[in-house]
PDB file of C-alpha atoms in Angstrom:
ATOM      1  CA  UNK A   1      76.480  43.364  31.300  1.00  0.00           C
ATOM      2  CA  UNK A   2      80.395  43.260  31.475  1.00  0.00           C
ATOM      3  CA  UNK A   3      82.260  43.375  34.663  1.00  0.00           C
ATOM      4  CA  UNK A   4      80.295  40.433  36.420  1.00  0.00           C
ATOM      5  CA  UNK A   5      81.018  39.588  39.532  1.00  0.00           C
ATOM      6  CA  UNK A   6      82.869  35.966  40.334  1.00  0.00           C
ATOM      7  CA  UNK A   7      82.385  33.230  42.535  1.00  0.00           C
ATOM      8  CA  UNK A   8      84.976  30.996  40.719  1.00  0.00           C
ATOM      9  CA  UNK A   9      87.717  33.331  42.009  1.00  0.00           C
ATOM     10  CA  UNK A  10      89.905  33.297  38.691  1.00  0.00           C
ATOM     11  CA  UNK A  11      89.305  36.278  36.369  1.00  0.00           C
ATOM     12  CA  UNK A  12      89.714  35.917  32.676  1.00  0.00           C
ATOM     13  CA  UNK A  13      92.466  37.365  30.611  1.00  0.00           C
ATOM     14  CA  UNK A  14      90.044  39.877  29.460  1.00  0.00           C
ATOM     15  CA  UNK A  15      87.161  41.014  31.372  1.00  0.00           C
ATOM     16  CA  UNK A  16      85.423  42.030  27.692  1.00  0.00           C
ATOM     17  CA  UNK A  17      82.867  39.849  26.738  1.00  0.00           C
ATOM     18  CA  UNK A  18      82.829  38.730  23.221  1.00  0.00           C
ATOM     19  CA  UNK A  19      79.551  39.629  23.020  1.00  0.00           C
ATOM     20  CA  UNK A  20      79.236  42.962  24.662  1.00  0.00           C
ATOM     21  CA  UNK A  21      80.269  45.001  21.230  1.00  0.00           C
ATOM     22  CA  UNK A  22      77.293  43.372  19.448  1.00  0.00           C
ATOM     23  CA  UNK A  23      74.947  44.258  22.291  1.00  0.00           C
ATOM     24  CA  UNK A  24      76.023  47.845  22.189  1.00  0.00           C
ATOM     25  CA  UNK A  25      75.946  48.203  18.904  1.00  0.00           C
ATOM     26  CA  UNK A  26      72.888  46.239  17.618  1.00  0.00           C
ATOM     27  CA  UNK A  27      71.221  45.013  21.355  1.00  0.00           C
ATOM     28  CA  UNK A  28      71.474  41.860  20.242  1.00  0.00           C
ATOM     29  CA  UNK A  29      73.582  38.988  19.160  1.00  0.00           C
ATOM     30  CA  UNK A  30      72.298  37.267  15.912  1.00  0.00           C
ATOM     31  CA  UNK A  31      73.271  33.131  16.221  1.00  0.00           C
ATOM     32  CA  UNK A  32      72.862  30.902  13.390  1.00  0.00           C
ATOM     33  CA  UNK A  33      70.375  27.770  12.903  1.00  0.00           C
ATOM     34  CA  UNK A  34      70.109  23.965  12.832  1.00  0.00           C
ATOM     35  CA  UNK A  35      73.966  22.928  11.162  1.00  0.00           C
ATOM     36  CA  UNK A  36      73.065  19.033  10.849  1.00  0.00           C
ATOM     37  CA  UNK A  37      69.286  19.669   9.786  1.00  0.00           C
ATOM     38  CA  UNK A  38      70.727  21.984   7.020  1.00  0.00           C
ATOM     39  CA  UNK A  39      72.925  20.084   6.026  1.00  0.00           C
ATOM     40  CA  UNK A  40      70.510  17.123   5.613  1.00  0.00           C
ATOM     41  CA  UNK A  41      68.258  19.675   3.327  1.00  0.00           C
ATOM     42  CA  UNK A  42      71.183  19.624   1.079  1.00  0.00           C
ATOM     43  CA  UNK A  43      70.862  15.939   0.510  1.00  0.00           C
ATOM     44  CA  UNK A  44      73.643  14.728   3.065  1.00  0.00           C
ATOM     45  CA  UNK A  45      72.797  11.722   4.928  1.00  0.00           C
ATOM     46  CA  UNK A  46      73.630  11.620   8.239  1.00  0.00           C
ATOM     47  CA  UNK A  47      72.635   8.213   9.972  1.00  0.00           C
ATOM     48  CA  UNK A  48      75.289   7.754  11.864  1.00  0.00           C
ATOM     49  CA  UNK A  49      76.234   7.907  15.633  1.00  0.00           C
ATOM     50  CA  UNK A  50      78.871  11.249  14.529  1.00  0.00           C
ATOM     51  CA  UNK A  51      75.641  13.264  12.898  1.00  0.00           C
ATOM     52  CA  UNK A  52      77.015  15.983  11.110  1.00  0.00           C
ATOM     53  CA  UNK A  53      80.756  15.669  12.981  1.00  0.00           C
ATOM     54  CA  UNK A  54      81.126  12.903  10.672  1.00  0.00           C
ATOM     55  CA  UNK A  55      81.283  15.188   7.894  1.00  0.00           C
ATOM     56  CA  UNK A  56      84.163  16.952   9.129  1.00  0.00           C
ATOM     57  CA  UNK A  57      86.273  13.692   7.625  1.00  0.00           C
ATOM     58  CA  UNK A  58      84.273  13.212   4.669  1.00  0.00           C
ATOM     59  CA  UNK A  59      83.025  16.191   3.353  1.00  0.00           C
ATOM     60  CA  UNK A  60      84.684  19.502   5.327  1.00  0.00           C
ATOM     61  CA  UNK A  61      83.585  21.803   2.665  1.00  0.00           C
ATOM     62  CA  UNK A  62      80.104  20.920   2.632  1.00  0.00           C
ATOM     63  CA  UNK A  63      80.221  22.278   6.474  1.00  0.00           C
ATOM     64  CA  UNK A  64      82.464  25.292   5.173  1.00  0.00           C
ATOM     65  CA  UNK A  65      79.623  26.205   2.984  1.00  0.00           C
ATOM     66  CA  UNK A  66      76.626  26.228   5.794  1.00  0.00           C
ATOM     67  CA  UNK A  67      78.612  28.132   7.572  1.00  0.00           C
ATOM     68  CA  UNK A  68      79.020  30.760   5.036  1.00  0.00           C
ATOM     69  CA  UNK A  69      75.486  30.615   4.534  1.00  0.00           C
ATOM     70  CA  UNK A  70      74.456  31.701   7.376  1.00  0.00           C
ATOM     71  CA  UNK A  71      76.911  34.614   7.838  1.00  0.00           C
ATOM     72  CA  UNK A  72      75.138  35.813   4.799  1.00  0.00           C
ATOM     73  CA  UNK A  73      71.786  35.223   6.386  1.00  0.00           C
ATOM     74  CA  UNK A  74      72.967  37.719   8.831  1.00  0.00           C
ATOM     75  CA  UNK A  75      74.308  35.773  11.799  1.00  0.00           C
ATOM     76  CA  UNK A  76      76.891  37.305  14.068  1.00  0.00           C
ATOM     77  CA  UNK A  77      77.581  34.045  15.652  1.00  0.00           C
ATOM     78  CA  UNK A  78      78.266  30.876  13.550  1.00  0.00           C
ATOM     79  CA  UNK A  79      78.635  27.625  16.137  1.00  0.00           C
ATOM     80  CA  UNK A  80      81.105  25.076  14.973  1.00  0.00           C
ATOM     81  CA  UNK A  81      80.592  20.994  14.208  1.00  0.00           C
ATOM     82  CA  UNK A  82      81.837  19.684  17.676  1.00  0.00           C
ATOM     83  CA  UNK A  83      78.148  19.392  18.834  1.00  0.00           C
ATOM     84  CA  UNK A  84      78.105  15.401  18.530  1.00  0.00           C
ATOM     85  CA  UNK A  85      81.780  15.181  17.725  1.00  0.00           C
ATOM     86  CA  UNK A  86      84.230  13.646  20.910  1.00  0.00           C
ATOM     87  CA  UNK A  87      87.046  11.380  21.124  1.00  0.00           C
ATOM     88  CA  UNK A  88      85.550   8.552  22.206  1.00  0.00           C
ATOM     89  CA  UNK A  89      82.844   8.816  19.658  1.00  0.00           C
ATOM     90  CA  UNK A  90      85.534   8.877  16.867  1.00  0.00           C
ATOM     91  CA  UNK A  91      87.649   6.211  18.054  1.00  0.00           C
ATOM     92  CA  UNK A  92      84.189   4.172  17.859  1.00  0.00           C
ATOM     93  CA  UNK A  93      83.899   4.786  14.501  1.00  0.00           C
ATOM     94  CA  UNK A  94      87.333   3.610  13.469  1.00  0.00           C
ATOM     95  CA  UNK A  95      89.637   6.952  13.972  1.00  0.00           C
ATOM     96  CA  UNK A  96      92.818   6.968  15.953  1.00  0.00           C
ATOM     97  CA  UNK A  97      93.127   9.201  19.060  1.00  0.00           C
ATOM     98  CA  UNK A  98      95.521  11.590  16.507  1.00  0.00           C
ATOM     99  CA  UNK A  99      92.950  11.302  13.925  1.00  0.00           C
ATOM    100  CA  UNK A 100      90.370  12.545  16.347  1.00  0.00           C
ATOM    101  CA  UNK A 101      92.138  15.120  17.629  1.00  0.00           C
ATOM    102  CA  UNK A 102      92.762  16.834  14.543  1.00  0.00           C
ATOM    103  CA  UNK A 103      88.931  15.989  13.523  1.00  0.00           C
ATOM    104  CA  UNK A 104      87.700  18.465  16.699  1.00  0.00           C
ATOM    105  CA  UNK A 105      90.529  20.921  16.037  1.00  0.00           C
ATOM    106  CA  UNK A 106      88.896  20.904  12.197  1.00  0.00           C
ATOM    107  CA  UNK A 107      84.816  21.475  13.446  1.00  0.00           C
ATOM    108  CA  UNK A 108      86.767  25.188  14.757  1.00  0.00           C
ATOM    109  CA  UNK A 109      89.169  25.911  11.813  1.00  0.00           C
ATOM    110  CA  UNK A 110      86.536  24.843   9.182  1.00  0.00           C
ATOM    111  CA  UNK A 111      84.330  27.510  11.001  1.00  0.00           C
ATOM    112  CA  UNK A 112      86.874  30.146  11.328  1.00  0.00           C
ATOM    113  CA  UNK A 113      87.831  29.591   7.180  1.00  0.00           C
ATOM    114  CA  UNK A 114      84.358  30.392   6.690  1.00  0.00           C
ATOM    115  CA  UNK A 115      84.283  33.327   8.393  1.00  0.00           C
ATOM    116  CA  UNK A 116      87.508  34.996   7.156  1.00  0.00           C
ATOM    117  CA  UNK A 117      86.347  34.106   3.253  1.00  0.00           C
ATOM    118  CA  UNK A 118      82.900  36.014   4.323  1.00  0.00           C
ATOM    119  CA  UNK A 119      85.069  38.877   5.578  1.00  0.00           C
ATOM    120  CA  UNK A 120      87.223  38.966   2.561  1.00  0.00           C
ATOM    121  CA  UNK A 121      84.111  39.340   0.503  1.00  0.00           C
ATOM    122  CA  UNK A 122      82.559  41.559   2.597  1.00  0.00           C
ATOM    123  CA  UNK A 123      84.373  43.668   5.206  1.00  0.00           C
ATOM    124  CA  UNK A 124      82.198  44.166   8.791  1.00  0.00           C
ATOM    125  CA  UNK A 125      82.718  46.574  10.885  1.00  0.00           C
ATOM    126  CA  UNK A 126      82.428  43.794  13.768  1.00  0.00           C
ATOM    127  CA  UNK A 127      83.706  40.494  13.177  1.00  0.00           C
ATOM    128  CA  UNK A 128      81.270  37.250  13.117  1.00  0.00           C
ATOM    129  CA  UNK A 129      82.327  35.333  16.279  1.00  0.00           C
ATOM    130  CA  UNK A 130      83.285  31.334  16.017  1.00  0.00           C
ATOM    131  CA  UNK A 131      81.340  29.312  18.981  1.00  0.00           C
ATOM    132  CA  UNK A 132      82.941  25.951  19.333  1.00  0.00           C
ATOM    133  CA  UNK A 133      79.824  23.756  20.310  1.00  0.00           C
ATOM    134  CA  UNK A 134      80.389  21.510  23.700  1.00  0.00           C
ATOM    135  CA  UNK A 135      77.038  18.932  23.137  1.00  0.00           C
ATOM    136  CA  UNK A 136      76.091  16.756  25.840  1.00  0.00           C
ATOM    137  CA  UNK A 137      76.878  13.563  26.719  1.00  0.00           C
ATOM    138  CA  UNK A 138      73.923  12.506  25.444  1.00  0.00           C
ATOM    139  CA  UNK A 139      75.002  13.547  22.127  1.00  0.00           C
ATOM    140  CA  UNK A 140      77.506  10.804  22.652  1.00  0.00           C
ATOM    141  CA  UNK A 141      75.208   8.120  23.367  1.00  0.00           C
ATOM    142  CA  UNK A 142      73.146   9.170  20.758  1.00  0.00           C
ATOM    143  CA  UNK A 143      69.970   7.304  21.721  1.00  0.00           C
ATOM    144  CA  UNK A 144      67.856  10.485  22.798  1.00  0.00           C
ATOM    145  CA  UNK A 145      69.198  10.808  26.240  1.00  0.00           C
ATOM    146  CA  UNK A 146      70.433  14.668  25.502  1.00  0.00           C
ATOM    147  CA  UNK A 147      66.468  15.522  26.103  1.00  0.00           C
ATOM    148  CA  UNK A 148      66.222  13.263  29.647  1.00  0.00           C
ATOM    149  CA  UNK A 149      69.342  13.674  31.354  1.00  0.00           C
ATOM    150  CA  UNK A 150      68.930  10.549  33.023  1.00  0.00           C
ATOM    151  CA  UNK A 151      72.371   9.182  32.191  1.00  0.00           C
ATOM    152  CA  UNK A 152      73.217   7.514  35.692  1.00  0.00           C
ATOM    153  CA  UNK A 153      76.421   7.961  35.713  1.00  0.00           C
ATOM    154  CA  UNK A 154      78.760   9.803  37.956  1.00  0.00           C
ATOM    155  CA  UNK A 155      80.359  13.614  37.937  1.00  0.00           C
ATOM    156  CA  UNK A 156      83.622  12.222  37.547  1.00  0.00           C
ATOM    157  CA  UNK A 157      82.496  10.025  34.367  1.00  0.00           C
ATOM    158  CA  UNK A 158      81.052  13.197  33.132  1.00  0.00           C
ATOM    159  CA  UNK A 159      84.051  15.167  33.348  1.00  0.00           C
ATOM    160  CA  UNK A 160      86.393  12.039  32.129  1.00  0.00           C
ATOM    161  CA  UNK A 161      84.001  12.546  28.763  1.00  0.00           C
ATOM    162  CA  UNK A 162      84.358  16.288  28.639  1.00  0.00           C
ATOM    163  CA  UNK A 163      87.933  17.166  29.756  1.00  0.00           C
ATOM    164  CA  UNK A 164      89.481  15.788  26.701  1.00  0.00           C
ATOM    165  CA  UNK A 165      87.401  17.307  23.946  1.00  0.00           C
ATOM    166  CA  UNK A 166      87.355  20.529  25.730  1.00  0.00           C
ATOM    167  CA  UNK A 167      91.027  21.093  25.872  1.00  0.00           C
ATOM    168  CA  UNK A 168      91.330  20.234  22.170  1.00  0.00           C
ATOM    169  CA  UNK A 169      88.385  23.069  21.241  1.00  0.00           C
ATOM    170  CA  UNK A 170      89.880  25.835  23.355  1.00  0.00           C
ATOM    171  CA  UNK A 171      93.403  24.963  21.743  1.00  0.00           C
ATOM    172  CA  UNK A 172      91.299  25.614  18.748  1.00  0.00           C
ATOM    173  CA  UNK A 173      90.866  29.383  19.444  1.00  0.00           C
ATOM    174  CA  UNK A 174      87.548  29.590  19.315  1.00  0.00           C
ATOM    175  CA  UNK A 175      85.735  33.196  20.797  1.00  0.00           C
ATOM    176  CA  UNK A 176      83.453  31.165  22.997  1.00  0.00           C
ATOM    177  CA  UNK A 177      81.845  28.239  23.682  1.00  0.00           C
ATOM    178  CA  UNK A 178      78.560  26.558  23.188  1.00  0.00           C
ATOM    179  CA  UNK A 179      77.371  24.638  26.157  1.00  0.00           C
ATOM    180  CA  UNK A 180      74.370  23.493  24.674  1.00  0.00           C
ATOM    181  CA  UNK A 181      71.281  21.215  24.504  1.00  0.00           C
ATOM    182  CA  UNK A 182      72.510  20.062  28.313  1.00  0.00           C
ATOM    183  CA  UNK A 183      69.704  18.266  30.208  1.00  0.00           C
ATOM    184  CA  UNK A 184      71.432  18.110  33.555  1.00  0.00           C
ATOM    185  CA  UNK A 185      72.330  20.116  36.332  1.00  0.00           C
ATOM    186  CA  UNK A 186      74.708  17.773  37.475  1.00  0.00           C
ATOM    187  CA  UNK A 187      76.529  17.944  33.401  1.00  0.00           C
ATOM    188  CA  UNK A 188      75.958  22.149  34.106  1.00  0.00           C
ATOM    189  CA  UNK A 189      78.221  21.851  37.384  1.00  0.00           C
ATOM    190  CA  UNK A 190      80.896  19.517  35.390  1.00  0.00           C
ATOM    191  CA  UNK A 191      81.113  22.473  32.478  1.00  0.00           C
ATOM    192  CA  UNK A 192      80.968  25.241  35.048  1.00  0.00           C
ATOM    193  CA  UNK A 193      83.881  23.741  36.944  1.00  0.00           C
ATOM    194  CA  UNK A 194      85.840  23.140  33.634  1.00  0.00           C
ATOM    195  CA  UNK A 195      85.386  26.637  32.267  1.00  0.00           C
ATOM    196  CA  UNK A 196      86.803  27.383  35.917  1.00  0.00           C
ATOM    197  CA  UNK A 197      90.067  25.887  35.270  1.00  0.00           C
ATOM    198  CA  UNK A 198      90.537  27.737  31.397  1.00  0.00           C
ATOM    199  CA  UNK A 199      90.052  31.425  33.043  1.00  0.00           C
ATOM    200  CA  UNK A 200      90.950  32.591  28.950  1.00  0.00           C
ATOM    201  CA  UNK A 201      87.312  31.267  27.975  1.00  0.00           C
ATOM    202  CA  UNK A 202      84.430  32.624  27.563  1.00  0.00           C
ATOM    203  CA  UNK A 203      80.639  30.474  27.507  1.00  0.00           C
ATOM    204  CA  UNK A 204      77.396  30.551  27.054  1.00  0.00           C
ATOM    205  CA  UNK A 205      75.259  27.530  28.875  1.00  0.00           C
ATOM    206  CA  UNK A 206      71.801  26.405  27.133  1.00  0.00           C
ATOM    207  CA  UNK A 207      69.754  23.864  28.063  1.00  0.00           C
ATOM    208  CA  UNK A 208      66.937  21.563  26.602  1.00  0.00           C
ATOM    209  CA  UNK A 209      63.851  21.781  28.475  1.00  0.00           C
ATOM    210  CA  UNK A 210      60.574  20.105  28.500  1.00  0.00           C
ATOM    211  CA  UNK A 211      57.651  22.509  29.390  1.00  0.00           C
ATOM    212  CA  UNK A 212      58.090  25.942  30.614  1.00  0.00           C
ATOM    213  CA  UNK A 213      60.147  25.656  33.390  1.00  0.00           C
ATOM    214  CA  UNK A 214      62.536  23.139  34.188  1.00  0.00           C
ATOM    215  CA  UNK A 215      65.368  21.345  31.820  1.00  0.00           C
ATOM    216  CA  UNK A 216      64.886  17.700  31.011  1.00  0.00           C
ATOM    217  CA  UNK A 217      65.826  15.887  33.749  1.00  0.00           C
ATOM    218  CA  UNK A 218      63.220  17.994  36.014  1.00  0.00           C
ATOM    219  CA  UNK A 219      65.360  20.627  37.582  1.00  0.00           C
ATOM    220  CA  UNK A 220      63.393  23.680  37.587  1.00  0.00           C
ATOM    221  CA  UNK A 221      65.630  25.956  34.990  1.00  0.00           C
ATOM    222  CA  UNK A 222      65.860  28.712  37.474  1.00  0.00           C
ATOM    223  CA  UNK A 223      68.198  26.843  39.627  1.00  0.00           C
ATOM    224  CA  UNK A 224      70.896  26.283  36.421  1.00  0.00           C
ATOM    225  CA  UNK A 225      70.220  30.402  36.125  1.00  0.00           C
ATOM    226  CA  UNK A 226      71.490  30.661  39.930  1.00  0.00           C
ATOM    227  CA  UNK A 227      74.391  28.289  39.809  1.00  0.00           C
ATOM    228  CA  UNK A 228      75.961  29.903  36.480  1.00  0.00           C
ATOM    229  CA  UNK A 229      74.932  33.559  37.263  1.00  0.00           C
ATOM    230  CA  UNK A 230      77.678  34.315  39.279  1.00  0.00           C
ATOM    231  CA  UNK A 231      80.399  33.251  37.131  1.00  0.00           C
ATOM    232  CA  UNK A 232      82.111  35.966  34.819  1.00  0.00           C
ATOM    233  CA  UNK A 233      83.253  33.520  32.192  1.00  0.00           C
ATOM    234  CA  UNK A 234      79.376  32.628  31.596  1.00  0.00           C
ATOM    235  CA  UNK A 235      78.072  35.269  29.058  1.00  0.00           C
ATOM    236  CA  UNK A 236      74.608  33.738  28.483  1.00  0.00           C
ATOM    237  CA  UNK A 237      72.323  31.001  30.097  1.00  0.00           C
ATOM    238  CA  UNK A 238      69.649  29.922  28.457  1.00  0.00           C
ATOM    239  CA  UNK A 239      67.435  27.685  25.810  1.00  0.00           C
ATOM    240  CA  UNK A 240      68.065  25.484  22.968  1.00  0.00           C
ATOM    241  CA  UNK A 241      66.846  22.886  20.843  1.00  0.00           C
ATOM    242  CA  UNK A 242      63.092  23.220  22.751  1.00  0.00           C
ATOM    243  CA  UNK A 243      59.619  23.874  21.190  1.00  0.00           C
ATOM    244  CA  UNK A 244      59.068  27.840  20.636  1.00  0.00           C
ATOM    245  CA  UNK A 245      56.070  27.970  22.595  1.00  0.00           C
ATOM    246  CA  UNK A 246      58.070  27.317  26.056  1.00  0.00           C
ATOM    247  CA  UNK A 247      60.290  30.116  25.228  1.00  0.00           C
ATOM    248  CA  UNK A 248      58.555  33.217  26.768  1.00  0.00           C
ATOM    249  CA  UNK A 249      58.031  30.905  29.779  1.00  0.00           C
ATOM    250  CA  UNK A 250      61.621  30.299  30.040  1.00  0.00           C
ATOM    251  CA  UNK A 251      62.868  33.779  29.707  1.00  0.00           C
ATOM    252  CA  UNK A 252      60.835  34.746  32.764  1.00  0.00           C
ATOM    253  CA  UNK A 253      62.033  31.999  34.731  1.00  0.00           C
ATOM    254  CA  UNK A 254      65.422  32.958  33.969  1.00  0.00           C
ATOM    255  CA  UNK A 255      65.371  37.155  34.334  1.00  0.00           C
ATOM    256  CA  UNK A 256      63.787  35.939  37.793  1.00  0.00           C
ATOM    257  CA  UNK A 257      66.900  34.093  38.486  1.00  0.00           C
ATOM    258  CA  UNK A 258      69.643  36.180  37.509  1.00  0.00           C
ATOM    259  CA  UNK A 259      70.653  39.493  37.501  1.00  0.00           C
ATOM    260  CA  UNK A 260      74.285  39.589  36.146  1.00  0.00           C
ATOM    261  CA  UNK A 261      74.068  37.270  32.835  1.00  0.00           C
ATOM    262  CA  UNK A 262      72.411  37.778  29.410  1.00  0.00           C
ATOM    263  CA  UNK A 263      69.535  35.296  28.015  1.00  0.00           C
ATOM    264  CA  UNK A 264      70.497  33.294  25.339  1.00  0.00           C
ATOM    265  CA  UNK A 265      67.254  31.465  23.434  1.00  0.00           C
ATOM    266  CA  UNK A 266      67.370  29.000  20.249  1.00  0.00           C
ATOM    267  CA  UNK A 267      64.828  27.060  19.916  1.00  0.00           C
ATOM    268  CA  UNK A 268      63.185  24.083  16.673  1.00  0.00           C
ATOM    269  CA  UNK A 269      61.476  25.261  14.297  1.00  0.00           C
ATOM    270  CA  UNK A 270      58.560  23.715  16.236  1.00  0.00           C
ATOM    271  CA  UNK A 271      58.065  20.845  13.689  1.00  0.00           C
ATOM    272  CA  UNK A 272      58.069  17.275  15.656  1.00  0.00           C
ATOM    273  CA  UNK A 273      60.298  14.531  14.155  1.00  0.00           C
ATOM    274  CA  UNK A 274      58.778  10.860  14.141  1.00  0.00           C
ATOM    275  CA  UNK A 275      61.099   8.776  14.580  1.00  0.00           C
ATOM    276  CA  UNK A 276      59.134   5.818  12.926  1.00  0.00           C
ATOM    277  CA  UNK A 277      59.171   7.591   9.602  1.00  0.00           C
ATOM    278  CA  UNK A 278      62.628   9.703   9.896  1.00  0.00           C
ATOM    279  CA  UNK A 279      60.793  12.230   9.157  1.00  0.00           C
ATOM    280  CA  UNK A 280      59.483  15.685  10.382  1.00  0.00           C
ATOM    281  CA  UNK A 281      56.016  17.025  10.461  1.00  0.00           C
ATOM    282  CA  UNK A 282      54.503  20.085  10.925  1.00  0.00           C
ATOM    283  CA  UNK A 283      55.614  23.240   9.188  1.00  0.00           C
ATOM    284  CA  UNK A 284      57.594  26.520   9.879  1.00  0.00           C
ATOM    285  CA  UNK A 285      57.413  29.351   7.907  1.00  0.00           C
ATOM    286  CA  UNK A 286      60.183  32.157   7.926  1.00  0.00           C
ATOM    287  CA  UNK A 287      58.342  35.008   8.124  1.00  0.00           C
ATOM    288  CA  UNK A 288      56.540  34.101  11.165  1.00  0.00           C
ATOM    289  CA  UNK A 289      60.135  34.076  13.052  1.00  0.00           C
ATOM    290  CA  UNK A 290      60.686  37.471  13.049  1.00  0.00           C
ATOM    291  CA  UNK A 291      57.678  38.979  15.247  1.00  0.00           C
ATOM    292  CA  UNK A 292      58.274  36.286  17.630  1.00  0.00           C
ATOM    293  CA  UNK A 293      61.831  36.892  18.204  1.00  0.00           C
ATOM    294  CA  UNK A 294      60.643  40.368  18.813  1.00  0.00           C
ATOM    295  CA  UNK A 295      58.870  39.208  21.730  1.00  0.00           C
ATOM    296  CA  UNK A 296      61.324  37.089  23.208  1.00  0.00           C
ATOM    297  CA  UNK A 297      63.746  40.350  23.082  1.00  0.00           C
ATOM    298  CA  UNK A 298      61.067  42.486  24.281  1.00  0.00           C
ATOM    299  CA  UNK A 299      61.493  39.516  27.542  1.00  0.00           C
ATOM    300  CA  UNK A 300      64.820  40.334  27.817  1.00  0.00           C
ATOM    301  CA  UNK A 301      66.497  37.462  25.347  1.00  0.00           C
ATOM    302  CA  UNK A 302      69.929  38.920  24.133  1.00  0.00           C
ATOM    303  CA  UNK A 303      71.593  36.347  21.866  1.00  0.00           C
ATOM    304  CA  UNK A 304      68.516  34.628  19.559  1.00  0.00           C
ATOM    305  CA  UNK A 305      68.709  31.869  16.850  1.00  0.00           C
ATOM    306  CA  UNK A 306      67.934  28.814  15.914  1.00  0.00           C
ATOM    307  CA  UNK A 307      68.379  25.264  16.247  1.00  0.00           C
ATOM    308  CA  UNK A 308      66.662  22.145  14.314  1.00  0.00           C
ATOM    309  CA  UNK A 309      65.358  22.823  11.447  1.00  0.00           C
ATOM    310  CA  UNK A 310      66.095  26.314  11.395  1.00  0.00           C
ATOM    311  CA  UNK A 311      67.959  27.469   8.215  1.00  0.00           C
ATOM    312  CA  UNK A 312      69.228  30.474   6.938  1.00  0.00           C
ATOM    313  CA  UNK A 313      65.659  31.725   5.675  1.00  0.00           C
ATOM    314  CA  UNK A 314      64.818  31.802   9.142  1.00  0.00           C
ATOM    315  CA  UNK A 315      67.753  33.651  10.755  1.00  0.00           C
ATOM    316  CA  UNK A 316      67.528  35.877   7.953  1.00  0.00           C
ATOM    317  CA  UNK A 317      63.922  36.858   8.660  1.00  0.00           C
ATOM    318  CA  UNK A 318      64.878  37.201  12.568  1.00  0.00           C
ATOM    319  CA  UNK A 319      67.656  39.213  11.504  1.00  0.00           C
ATOM    320  CA  UNK A 320      65.257  41.572   9.644  1.00  0.00           C
ATOM    321  CA  UNK A 321      63.530  41.962  13.085  1.00  0.00           C
ATOM    322  CA  UNK A 322      65.704  44.213  14.849  1.00  0.00           C
TER     323      UNK A 322
END
């Protein structure tokens, strides 16, 4: 859906979305899976408020290895380890502001490095994309607020949180931004405003949802889709970090509200996290991902991947379905 009509009055430097070549060639853009949960599967303990972002300082090679694993699984787009990263979070963890700035840029650079070394070993006609993750304010709070959206703060406070990180991440030249796990309509408005002020940048916006019709703060996802549909810089709107059983309904809701924008979905595995035992309950078979991904594609999703507990085997199974 290239050449969308703009409502923000600002044209991107390029009117060609970075996802267009993949959709023209393959009909789908295959995203990666969960980063932090894959690091945990490899034995890394992520018990700090910074979650996987802590490894940007202590074990950057581990992050690079996970990016490489997703590329080898067939992902066309890898998402940088900046979801939990923020200037405020790093400062609280004892880093200086200069160090925090460097670590945010490192998140994008590690993904770019993983892509280049992968392409050195396996040249591809289309270069995989690197998306810089823009996690919600709730991820910084580290109290589960990204699944509720009840921040109790003003738009100005949200802007003051997001703007420094936004400027740093975009300066690292990602192919696009992944504004993800957004639980709040108000926060989506703030991110859209920041996007309009960086006219060279493309982004997708995906929400955390608690049922088949509403994002986490209770706003109908149709309203969120309508807000974003006319912005040319928004290449896709959708859902992530949400139970798979809600995805088909949410795709229908998104399509009902949008005429110009692709749909992105990358749900969790369906397993449930038990905070008391700090364990995941349930199972997720990679081979089951292919058929359900085909169903989502048939309903209109064009960017498809996985989030928490969805690893390289799941992404490979999704890719094999297309």
